[in-house]
Coordinates of N, CA and C in Angstrom, one line a residue:
Chain A
Q1398 N 4.6 -4.5 10.4 CA 4.3 -3.4 9.6 C 3.2 -2.5 10.2
Q1399 N 2.5 -3.0 11.2 CA 1.5 -2.3 11.9 C 2.0 -1.4 13.0
Q1400 N 3.3 -1.6 13.4 CA 3.8 -1.0 14.5 C 4.1 0.5 14.3
V1401 N 3.8 1.3 15.4 CA 4.2 2.7 15.4 C 5.2 2.9 16.6
K1402 N 6.4 3.3 16.3 CA 7.4 3.5 17.3 C 7.4 5.0 17.8
Q1403 N 7.7 5.2 19.0 CA 7.6 6.5 19.6 C 8.8 6.7 20.6
S1404 N 9.3 7.9 20.6 CA 10.4 8.2 21.5 C 10.4 9.7 21.8
P1405 N 10.9 10.1 23.0 CA 11.4 9.3 24.0 C 10.3 8.7 24.9
Q1406 N 10.6 7.8 25.8 CA 9.6 7.2 26.6 C 9.1 8.2 27.7
S1407 N 10.1 9.0 28.1 CA 9.7 10.1 29.1 C 10.6 11.3 28.7
L1408 N 10.0 12.5 29.1 CA 10.7 13.7 28.8 C 10.4 14.8 29.9
I1409 N 11.5 15.4 30.3 CA 11.4 16.5 31.3 C 11.8 17.8 30.7
V1410 N 11.0 18.8 30.7 CA 11.2 20.1 30.1 C 11.0 21.2 31.1
Q1411 N 11.7 22.3 31.1 CA 11.5 23.4 31.9 C 10.3 24.2 31.3
K1412 N 9.6 24.9 32.1 CA 8.5 25.8 31.7 C 9.1 26.8 30.7
G1413 N 8.3 26.9 29.6 CA 8.8 27.8 28.5 C 9.6 27.2 27.4
G1414 N 10.1 26.0 27.7 CA 10.9 25.3 26.7 C 10.1 24.6 25.6
I1415 N 10.8 23.9 24.7 CA 10.2 23.2 23.6 C 10.2 21.7 23.9
S1416 N 9.1 21.1 23.8 CA 9.0 19.6 24.0 C 8.9 19.0 22.6
I1417 N 9.7 18.0 22.3 CA 9.7 17.3 21.0 C 9.5 15.8 21.2
I1418 N 8.5 15.3 20.6 CA 8.3 13.8 20.6 C 8.2 13.3 19.2
N1419 N 8.9 12.2 19.0 CA 9.1 11.6 17.6 C 8.4 10.3 17.5
C1420 N 7.8 10.1 16.3 CA 7.2 8.8 15.9 C 7.6 8.3 14.6
A1421 N 7.6 7.0 14.4 CA 8.0 6.4 13.1 C 7.1 5.3 12.8
Y1422 N 6.8 5.1 11.5 CA 5.9 4.0 11.1 C 6.4 3.3 9.9
E1423 N 5.9 2.2 9.6 CA 6.4 1.4 8.4 C 5.3 1.2 7.3
N1424 N 4.1 1.2 7.7 CA 3.0 0.9 6.7 C 2.7 2.1 5.9
T1425 N 3.0 2.1 4.6 CA 2.8 3.2 3.8 C 1.3 3.4 3.5
A1426 N 0.5 2.5 3.9 CA -1.0 2.7 3.7 C -1.6 3.6 4.7
F1427 N -0.9 3.9 5.8 CA -1.4 4.9 6.8 C -1.5 6.3 6.1
D1428 N -2.6 6.9 6.3 CA -2.8 8.3 5.8 C -3.4 9.3 6.7
Y1429 N -3.4 8.9 8.0 CA -4.0 9.9 9.0 C -3.2 9.7 10.2
F1430 N -2.6 10.8 10.8 CA -1.7 10.7 11.9 C -2.1 11.7 13.0
P1431 N -2.8 11.2 14.0 CA -3.2 12.1 15.1 C -2.3 12.0 16.3
W1432 N -2.3 13.0 17.1 CA -1.6 13.0 18.4 C -2.7 13.1 19.4
Y1433 N -2.6 12.3 20.5 CA -3.5 12.4 21.6 C -2.8 12.7 22.9
Q1434 N -3.5 13.4 23.8 CA -3.0 13.8 25.1 C -3.9 13.1 26.1
Q1435 N -3.2 12.4 27.1 CA -4.0 11.7 28.1 C -3.5 12.1 29.5
F1436 N -4.4 12.5 30.3 CA -4.2 12.8 31.7 C -4.5 11.5 32.5
P1437 N -3.9 11.3 33.7 CA -4.2 10.2 34.5 C -5.7 10.0 34.8
G1438 N -6.2 8.8 34.6 CA -7.6 8.5 34.8 C -8.6 9.0 33.8
K1439 N -8.1 9.6 32.7 CA -8.9 10.1 31.6 C -8.7 9.4 30.3
G1440 N -9.6 9.5 29.4 CA -9.4 9.0 28.1 C -8.5 9.9 27.3
P1441 N -8.0 9.3 26.2 CA -7.1 10.2 25.3 C -8.0 11.2 24.6
A1442 N -7.4 12.4 24.5 CA -8.1 13.6 23.8 C -7.3 14.0 22.6
L1443 N -8.0 14.2 21.5 CA -7.3 14.6 20.3 C -6.6 16.0 20.5
L1444 N -5.4 16.0 20.1 CA -4.6 17.3 20.2 C -4.5 18.0 18.8
I1445 N -4.0 17.2 17.9 CA -3.8 17.7 16.5 C -3.6 16.5 15.6
A1446 N -3.9 16.7 14.3 CA -3.7 15.6 13.4 C -3.2 16.1 12.1
I1447 N -2.6 15.2 11.3 CA -2.1 15.6 10.0 C -2.3 14.5 9.0
R1448 N -2.3 14.8 7.7 CA -2.4 13.9 6.6 C -1.1 14.0 5.9
P1449 N -0.7 13.0 5.1 CA 0.7 13.0 4.5 C 0.8 13.9 3.3
D1450 N -0.2 14.6 2.9 CA -0.1 15.6 1.8 C 0.5 16.9 2.2
V1451 N 0.7 17.1 3.6 CA 1.3 18.3 4.0 C 2.5 18.0 4.9
S1452 N 3.4 18.9 5.0 CA 4.6 18.6 5.8 C 4.6 19.2 7.2
E1453 N 3.7 20.1 7.4 CA 3.6 20.7 8.7 C 2.2 21.2 9.0
K1454 N 1.8 21.1 10.3 CA 0.5 21.7 10.7 C 0.7 22.3 12.0
K1455 N 0.2 23.5 12.2 CA 0.3 24.2 13.5 C -1.0 24.6 14.0
E1456 N -1.2 24.4 15.3 CA -2.4 24.8 16.0 C -2.0 25.3 17.3
G1457 N -2.0 26.7 17.4 CA -1.6 27.3 18.7 C -0.1 26.9 19.0
R1458 N 0.1 26.4 20.2 CA 1.5 26.0 20.6 C 1.9 24.7 20.1
F1459 N 1.0 24.0 19.4 CA 1.3 22.6 19.0 C 1.5 22.5 17.4
T1460 N 2.6 21.9 17.0 CA 3.0 21.7 15.6 C 3.3 20.3 15.4
I1461 N 2.8 19.8 14.3 CA 3.2 18.4 13.8 C 4.1 18.7 12.5
S1462 N 5.3 18.0 12.6 CA 6.1 18.0 11.4 C 6.0 16.6 10.8
F1463 N 5.9 16.5 9.5 CA 5.7 15.2 8.8 C 6.7 15.0 7.7
N1464 N 7.4 13.9 7.7 CA 8.4 13.5 6.7 C 7.9 12.2 6.0
K1465 N 7.3 12.4 4.9 CA 6.7 11.2 4.3 C 7.7 10.2 3.8
S1466 N 8.8 10.7 3.2 CA 9.9 9.8 2.7 C 10.6 9.0 3.8
A1467 N 10.7 9.7 5.0 CA 11.4 9.0 6.1 C 10.4 8.2 6.9
K1468 N 9.1 8.4 6.6 CA 8.0 7.8 7.4 C 8.1 8.1 8.9
Q1469 N 8.3 9.4 9.1 CA 8.4 9.9 10.5 C 7.6 11.1 10.7
F1470 N 7.1 11.3 11.9 CA 6.4 12.6 12.2 C 6.7 12.9 13.7
S1471 N 6.6 14.2 14.0 CA 6.9 14.6 15.3 C 5.9 15.7 15.8
L1472 N 5.9 15.8 17.1 CA 5.0 16.8 17.8 C 6.0 17.7 18.5
H1473 N 5.8 19.0 18.3 CA 6.5 20.1 18.9 C 5.5 20.9 19.8
I1474 N 5.8 21.0 21.1 CA 5.0 21.8 22.0 C 5.9 23.0 22.3
M1475 N 5.5 24.2 21.8 CA 6.3 25.4 22.1 C 5.8 26.0 23.4
D1476 N 6.7 26.8 24.1 CA 6.4 27.4 25.3 C 5.7 26.4 26.3
S1477 N 6.3 25.3 26.5 CA 5.7 24.3 27.3 C 5.3 24.8 28.7
Q1478 N 4.1 24.3 29.2 CA 3.6 24.8 30.5 C 3.4 23.6 31.4
P1479 N 3.4 23.8 32.7 CA 3.1 22.7 33.6 C 1.8 22.0 33.4
G1480 N 0.8 22.7 32.9 CA -0.4 22.0 32.5 C -0.4 21.1 31.3
D1481 N 0.8 21.1 30.6 CA 1.0 20.2 29.5 C 1.5 18.9 30.0
S1482 N 1.8 18.8 31.2 CA 2.3 17.5 31.8 C 1.2 16.4 31.7
A1483 N 1.5 15.4 30.9 CA 0.6 14.4 30.5 C 1.3 13.3 29.7
T1484 N 0.6 12.3 29.3 CA 1.2 11.3 28.4 C 0.7 11.6 27.0
Y1485 N 1.6 11.6 26.1 CA 1.2 11.9 24.7 C 1.4 10.6 23.8
F1486 N 0.4 10.3 23.0 CA 0.4 9.2 22.1 C 0.3 9.7 20.7
C1487 N 1.2 9.1 19.8 CA 1.0 9.3 18.4 C 0.3 8.1 17.9
A1488 N -0.4 8.2 16.8 CA -1.2 7.1 16.2 C -1.2 7.2 14.7
A1489 N -1.6 6.2 14.1 CA -1.7 6.1 12.6 C -2.9 5.3 12.2
S1490 N -3.5 5.7 11.1 CA -4.6 4.8 10.6 C -4.7 4.9 9.1
K1491 N -5.4 4.0 8.5 CA -5.6 4.0 7.0 C -6.8 4.8 6.6
G1492 N -7.5 5.5 7.6 CA -8.6 6.4 7.2 C -9.8 6.0 8.0
Y1493 N -10.9 6.6 7.6 CA -12.2 6.4 8.3 C -12.6 4.9 8.3
G1494 N -13.0 4.5 9.4 CA -13.4 3.1 9.5 C -12.3 2.2 9.8
Q1495 N -11.1 2.7 9.9 CA -9.9 1.9 10.2 C -9.4 2.2 11.6
N1496 N -9.0 1.1 12.3 CA -8.6 1.4 13.7 C -7.3 2.1 13.8
F1497 N -7.0 2.8 14.9 CA -5.8 3.5 15.1 C -4.8 2.5 15.6
V1498 N -3.5 2.6 15.2 CA -2.4 1.9 15.8 C -1.6 3.0 16.6
F1499 N -1.5 2.8 17.9 CA -0.9 3.8 18.8 C 0.5 3.4 19.0
G1500 N 1.3 4.5 19.3 CA 2.6 4.3 19.8 C 2.5 4.0 21.3
P1501 N 3.7 3.7 21.9 CA 3.7 3.3 23.4 C 3.5 4.5 24.3
G1502 N 3.6 5.7 23.8 CA 3.4 6.9 24.7 C 4.7 7.5 25.2
T1503 N 4.6 8.8 25.4 CA 5.7 9.6 26.0 C 5.1 10.4 27.2
R1504 N 5.7 10.1 28.4 CA 5.3 10.9 29.6 C 6.1 12.1 29.7
L1505 N 5.4 13.3 29.5 CA 6.0 14.6 29.6 C 5.8 15.2 30.9
S1506 N 6.8 15.7 31.5 CA 6.7 16.5 32.7 C 7.3 17.9 32.5
V1507 N 6.6 18.9 32.7 CA 7.0 20.3 32.5 C 7.2 20.9 33.9
L1508 N 8.5 21.2 34.2 CA 8.8 21.8 35.5 C 8.5 23.2 35.6
P1509 N 7.9 23.7 36.7 CA 7.5 25.1 36.9 C 8.7 26.0 37.0
Chain B
G372 N -21.9 19.4 22.8 CA -22.8 18.3 23.1 C -22.0 17.3 24.0
A373 N -22.7 16.2 24.4 CA -22.1 15.2 25.3 C -21.1 14.4 24.5
G374 N -20.1 14.0 25.2 CA -19.1 13.2 24.6 C -19.4 11.7 24.8
V375 N -18.4 10.9 24.5 CA -18.5 9.4 24.7 C -18.6 9.1 26.2
S376 N -19.5 8.4 26.6 CA -19.6 8.0 28.1 C -19.5 6.5 28.2
Q377 N -18.9 6.1 29.3 CA -18.6 4.7 29.6 C -19.0 4.3 31.0
T378 N -19.7 3.2 31.2 CA -20.0 2.7 32.5 C -19.8 1.3 32.7
P379 N -19.4 0.8 33.9 CA -19.0 1.7 35.0 C -17.6 2.3 34.8
S380 N -17.2 3.2 35.6 CA -15.9 3.8 35.5 C -14.9 2.8 36.1
N381 N -15.3 2.0 37.1 CA -14.4 1.0 37.6 C -15.2 -0.3 37.8
K382 N -14.5 -1.4 37.6 CA -15.2 -2.7 37.8 C -14.2 -3.6 38.4
V383 N -14.5 -4.2 39.6 CA -13.6 -5.2 40.2 C -14.4 -6.5 40.2
T384 N -13.7 -7.5 39.7 CA -14.4 -8.8 39.6 C -13.4 -9.9 40.0
E385 N -13.9 -11.1 40.2 CA -13.1 -12.2 40.6 C -12.8 -13.0 39.3
K386 N -11.7 -13.7 39.3 CA -11.3 -14.6 38.2 C -12.4 -15.6 38.0
G387 N -12.7 -15.7 36.7 CA -13.8 -16.6 36.3 C -15.1 -16.0 36.1
K388 N -15.3 -14.8 36.6 CA -16.6 -14.2 36.5 C -16.8 -13.6 35.1
Y389 N -18.1 -13.2 34.8 CA -18.5 -12.6 33.6 C -18.7 -11.1 33.8
V390 N -18.3 -10.2 32.9 CA -18.5 -8.8 33.1 C -19.0 -8.2 31.8
E391 N -19.7 -7.1 31.9 CA -20.2 -6.3 30.8 C -19.8 -4.9 31.0
L392 N -19.3 -4.3 29.9 CA -18.8 -2.9 29.9 C -19.6 -2.2 28.9
R393 N -20.1 -1.0 29.2 CA -21.1 -0.3 28.3 C -20.4 1.0 27.8
C394 N -20.8 1.3 26.5 CA -20.3 2.5 25.9 C -21.5 3.2 25.2
D395 N -21.6 4.5 25.5 CA -22.6 5.4 24.8 C -21.8 6.3 23.9
P396 N -21.9 6.2 22.6 CA -21.1 7.0 21.7 C -21.7 8.4 21.6
I397 N -21.0 9.3 20.9 CA -21.6 10.6 20.6 C -22.8 10.4 19.7
S398 N -23.8 11.2 20.0 CA -25.1 11.0 19.3 C -24.8 11.2 17.8
G399 N -25.3 10.3 17.0 CA -25.2 10.4 15.5 C -23.9 9.7 15.0
H400 N -23.0 9.3 15.8 CA -21.8 8.7 15.3 C -22.1 7.3 15.0
T401 N -21.8 6.9 13.7 CA -22.1 5.6 13.2 C -21.0 4.6 13.5
A402 N -19.7 5.1 13.6 CA -18.6 4.2 13.9 C -18.3 4.1 15.4
L403 N -18.0 2.9 15.9 CA -17.7 2.8 17.3 C -16.6 1.8 17.4
Y404 N -15.6 2.1 18.3 CA -14.4 1.3 18.4 C -14.2 1.0 19.9
W405 N -13.7 -0.2 20.2 CA -13.2 -0.6 21.5 C -11.7 -0.8 21.5
Y406 N -11.1 -0.3 22.5 CA -9.6 -0.5 22.6 C -9.4 -0.9 24.1
R407 N -8.2 -1.5 24.3 CA -7.8 -1.9 25.6 C -6.4 -1.3 25.9
Q408 N -6.3 -0.7 27.0 CA -5.0 0.0 27.4 C -4.5 -0.6 28.7
S409 N -3.4 -1.3 28.6 CA -2.7 -1.8 29.7 C -1.8 -0.7 30.3
L410 N -1.5 -0.8 31.6 CA -0.7 0.2 32.3 C 0.6 0.5 31.6
G411 N 0.8 1.8 31.3 CA 2.0 2.3 30.7 C 2.1 2.0 29.2
Q412 N 1.0 1.7 28.6 CA 1.1 1.3 27.2 C 0.0 2.1 26.4
G413 N 0.2 2.2 25.1 CA -0.8 2.8 24.3 C -2.1 1.9 24.1
P414 N -3.2 2.5 23.7 CA -4.4 1.7 23.5 C -4.2 0.7 22.4
E415 N -4.8 -0.5 22.5 CA -4.7 -1.5 21.5 C -6.1 -1.8 21.0
F416 N -6.3 -1.9 19.7 CA -7.6 -2.1 19.1 C -8.2 -3.5 19.4
L417 N -9.5 -3.5 19.6 CA -10.2 -4.7 19.9 C -11.2 -5.0 18.8
I418 N -12.1 -4.0 18.6 CA -13.2 -4.3 17.6 C -13.8 -3.0 17.1
Y419 N -14.3 -3.0 15.9 CA -14.9 -1.8 15.3 C -16.3 -2.1 14.7
F420 N -17.3 -1.3 15.1 CA -18.6 -1.4 14.6 C -18.9 -0.3 13.6
Q421 N -19.6 -0.6 12.5 CA -20.2 0.4 11.6 C -21.7 0.1 11.7
G422 N -22.4 1.0 12.3 CA -23.8 0.7 12.6 C -23.9 -0.4 13.6
T423 N -24.7 -1.4 13.2 CA -25.0 -2.5 14.1 C -24.0 -3.6 14.0
G424 N -23.3 -3.7 12.9 CA -22.5 -4.8 12.6 C -21.0 -4.6 12.9
A425 N -20.4 -5.7 13.4 CA -18.9 -5.6 13.6 C -18.2 -5.7 12.3
A426 N -17.6 -4.6 11.9 CA -16.9 -4.6 10.6 C -15.5 -5.2 10.7
D427 N -14.9 -5.1 11.9 CA -13.6 -5.6 12.1 C -13.4 -6.1 13.6
D428 N -13.3 -7.3 13.8 CA -13.1 -7.8 15.2 C -11.7 -8.5 15.3
S429 N -10.8 -8.2 14.5 CA -9.5 -8.8 14.4 C -8.7 -8.6 15.7
G430 N -9.0 -7.6 16.5 CA -8.3 -7.3 17.7 C -8.7 -8.1 18.9
L431 N -9.8 -8.7 18.9 CA -10.3 -9.5 20.0 C -9.3 -10.6 20.3
P432 N -8.8 -10.7 21.6 CA -7.7 -11.6 21.9 C -8.1 -13.1 21.8
N433 N -9.4 -13.4 22.1 CA -9.8 -14.8 22.1 C -11.4 -14.8 22.2
D434 N -11.9 -16.0 22.2 CA -13.4 -16.1 22.1 C -14.1 -15.8 23.5
R435 N -13.3 -15.4 24.5 CA -14.0 -15.0 25.7 C -14.5 -13.6 25.6
F436 N -14.0 -12.9 24.6 CA -14.4 -11.5 24.4 C -15.4 -11.4 23.3
F437 N -16.5 -10.6 23.5 CA -17.5 -10.5 22.6 C -18.1 -9.1 22.7
A438 N -18.6 -8.5 21.7 CA -19.2 -7.1 21.7 C -20.4 -7.1 20.9
V439 N -21.4 -6.3 21.3 CA -22.6 -6.1 20.5 C -23.0 -4.6 20.4
R440 N -23.8 -4.3 19.4 CA -24.3 -3.0 19.2 C -25.6 -3.1 18.5
P441 N -26.6 -3.6 19.2 CA -27.9 -4.1 18.6 C -28.7 -3.0 17.8
E442 N -28.6 -1.8 18.3 CA -29.4 -0.7 17.7 C -28.5 0.4 17.0
G443 N -27.3 0.1 16.9 CA -26.4 1.0 16.2 C -26.0 2.2 17.0
S444 N -26.2 2.2 18.3 CA -25.8 3.3 19.2 C -25.0 2.7 20.3
V445 N -25.6 2.4 21.5 CA -24.9 1.9 22.6 C -24.3 0.5 22.3
S446 N -23.1 0.3 22.8 CA -22.4 -1.0 22.6 C -22.0 -1.5 24.0
T447 N -22.0 -2.9 24.0 CA -21.6 -3.6 25.2 C -20.5 -4.5 24.9
L448 N -19.4 -4.4 25.7 CA -18.3 -5.4 25.5 C -18.4 -6.4 26.7
K449 N -18.4 -7.7 26.3 CA -18.7 -8.7 27.2 C -17.5 -9.6 27.3
I450 N -17.1 -9.9 28.5 CA -15.9 -10.8 28.8 C -16.3 -11.9 29.7
Q451 N -16.2 -13.1 29.2 CA -16.5 -14.3 29.9 C -15.3 -14.9 30.6
R452 N -15.5 -15.6 31.7 CA -14.5 -16.3 32.4 C -13.2 -15.4 32.5
T453 N -13.4 -14.3 33.2 CA -12.3 -13.3 33.2 C -11.1 -13.9 33.8
E454 N -9.9 -13.4 33.4 CA -8.6 -13.8 33.8 C -7.9 -12.6 34.4
R455 N -6.9 -12.8 35.2 CA -6.2 -11.7 35.8 C -5.5 -10.8 34.7
G456 N -5.1 -11.5 33.6 CA -4.5 -10.8 32.5 C -5.5 -9.9 31.7
D457 N -6.8 -10.0 32.0 CA -7.7 -9.1 31.4 C -7.8 -7.7 32.0
S458 N -7.1 -7.6 33.2 CA -7.1 -6.3 33.9 C -6.5 -5.2 33.0
A459 N -7.2 -4.2 32.8 CA -6.8 -3.1 32.0 C -7.9 -2.0 32.0
V460 N -7.6 -0.9 31.3 CA -8.6 0.1 31.0 C -9.2 -0.2 29.6
Y461 N -10.5 -0.3 29.6 CA -11.2 -0.5 28.3 C -11.8 0.8 27.8
L462 N -11.3 1.2 26.7 CA -11.7 2.5 26.1 C -12.6 2.3 24.9
C463 N -13.6 3.2 24.8 CA -14.5 3.2 23.7 C -14.3 4.5 22.9
A464 N -14.4 4.5 21.6 CA -14.3 5.7 20.8 C -15.3 5.7 19.8
S465 N -15.7 6.9 19.3 CA -16.7 6.9 18.2 C -16.3 8.0 17.2
S466 N -16.7 7.8 16.0 CA -16.5 8.8 14.9 C -17.6 8.7 13.9
S467 N -17.6 9.7 13.0 CA -18.7 9.8 12.0 C -18.2 10.5 10.8
P468 N -18.7 10.0 9.6 CA -18.4 10.7 8.4 C -19.3 12.0 8.3
G469 N -18.9 12.8 7.4 CA -19.8 14.0 7.1 C -19.3 15.3 7.7
L470 N -18.3 15.2 8.7 CA -17.8 16.4 9.3 C -16.5 16.7 8.5
A471 N -16.5 17.9 7.8 CA -15.4 18.2 6.9 C -14.1 18.2 7.7
G472 N -13.2 17.5 7.1 CA -11.8 17.5 7.7 C -11.7 16.7 8.9
S473 N -12.7 16.1 9.4 CA -12.6 15.3 10.7 C -13.2 13.9 10.6
T474 N -13.3 13.4 9.4 CA -14.0 12.1 9.3 C -13.2 11.0 10.0
D475 N -11.9 11.2 10.1 CA -11.1 10.1 10.6 C -10.9 10.2 12.1
T476 N -11.3 11.4 12.7 CA -11.1 11.6 14.1 C -11.9 10.7 15.0
Q477 N -11.3 10.1 15.9 CA -12.0 9.2 16.9 C -12.0 10.0 18.3
Y478 N -13.2 10.0 18.9 CA -13.3 10.7 20.2 C -13.5 9.6 21.2
F479 N -12.6 9.7 22.2 CA -12.6 8.6 23.2 C -13.4 9.0 24.5
G480 N -13.9 7.9 25.1 CA -14.5 8.1 26.4 C -13.5 8.0 27.5
P481 N -13.9 8.1 28.8 CA -13.0 8.1 29.9 C -12.5 6.7 30.2
G482 N -13.1 5.7 29.7 CA -12.7 4.3 29.9 C -13.3 3.7 31.2
T483 N -13.3 2.3 31.2 CA -13.6 1.5 32.3 C -12.4 0.8 32.8
R484 N -12.1 1.0 34.1 CA -10.9 0.3 34.6 C -11.4 -1.0 35.2
L485 N -10.9 -2.1 34.5 CA -11.3 -3.5 35.0 C -10.2 -4.1 35.8
T486 N -10.5 -4.6 36.9 CA -9.5 -5.3 37.8 C -10.1 -6.7 38.1
V487 N -9.3 -7.7 37.7 CA -9.7 -9.0 37.9 C -8.8 -9.6 39.0
L488 N -9.4 -9.9 40.1 CA -8.7 -10.4 41.3 C -8.4 -11.9 41.2

C-alpha cells in the first residue's frame, strides 16, 4: 500500500513536444503529491506539487493532473526543451513530518 | 539563502569499515530526513528527525545504521561494518512548518555517494 508506481521508465521527446509521465498510488491517506527533477550527480529538486483537493495545477510549462477517484496523477511538460532532459520522480506523502514514498523514476530525453 | 549541504560528496571505504555522513539542513528547518538512492531507483526513506529526536526510524535497514541530530540542526548518519550492498547515494532533506502552502515540501541536498569496496 506504500508503493507508488510510475511509467514510462524512459521517454524520448522531440524539442517542442509534450512529455507525459504517469503515476499511481494505493494508499488513500496520501495527501501531498510532489514531482522532483534530478540531474546526474545532483539531488532531487522540487518541480511542482499538488494536493488532492484540486484536479490540476499549472506552473509555467509544467502541469500536474490529479484524478483522486482513480488514484492517479501525471506530469505534463509542454514545449519540452533539451534542458528538461533529466530523471523525474513522482512522490506521495501523508503530510508534514511524513516521509515521501517515491516512484522509480522516468528518464526523459528531449532531442534538439 | 543556503540550501541543504552534505559532506563528503564522495566516500570510498572498504568492507567492514565505519563511515559517517554529514547533513547541514536549511537554517531554521526543524524536520530532517535521510534517504538512500540506489542506482536507477527512486530515493528510499531511512529516518526522520523532528528537532533532536528521531520521530520515525522505520526505514533503517538494520542495526548497523544509526543517525543523530544532537542540537536539532546538523545530522550525522553512521554506518558500522559497511557492506558492499550499502553502496548508494545518501540524500538528506529538510523541511519546516510555517511557510504558507509549503509545509510539506522537502528540500534535498546533493547527496553523498558512498562506495564500499
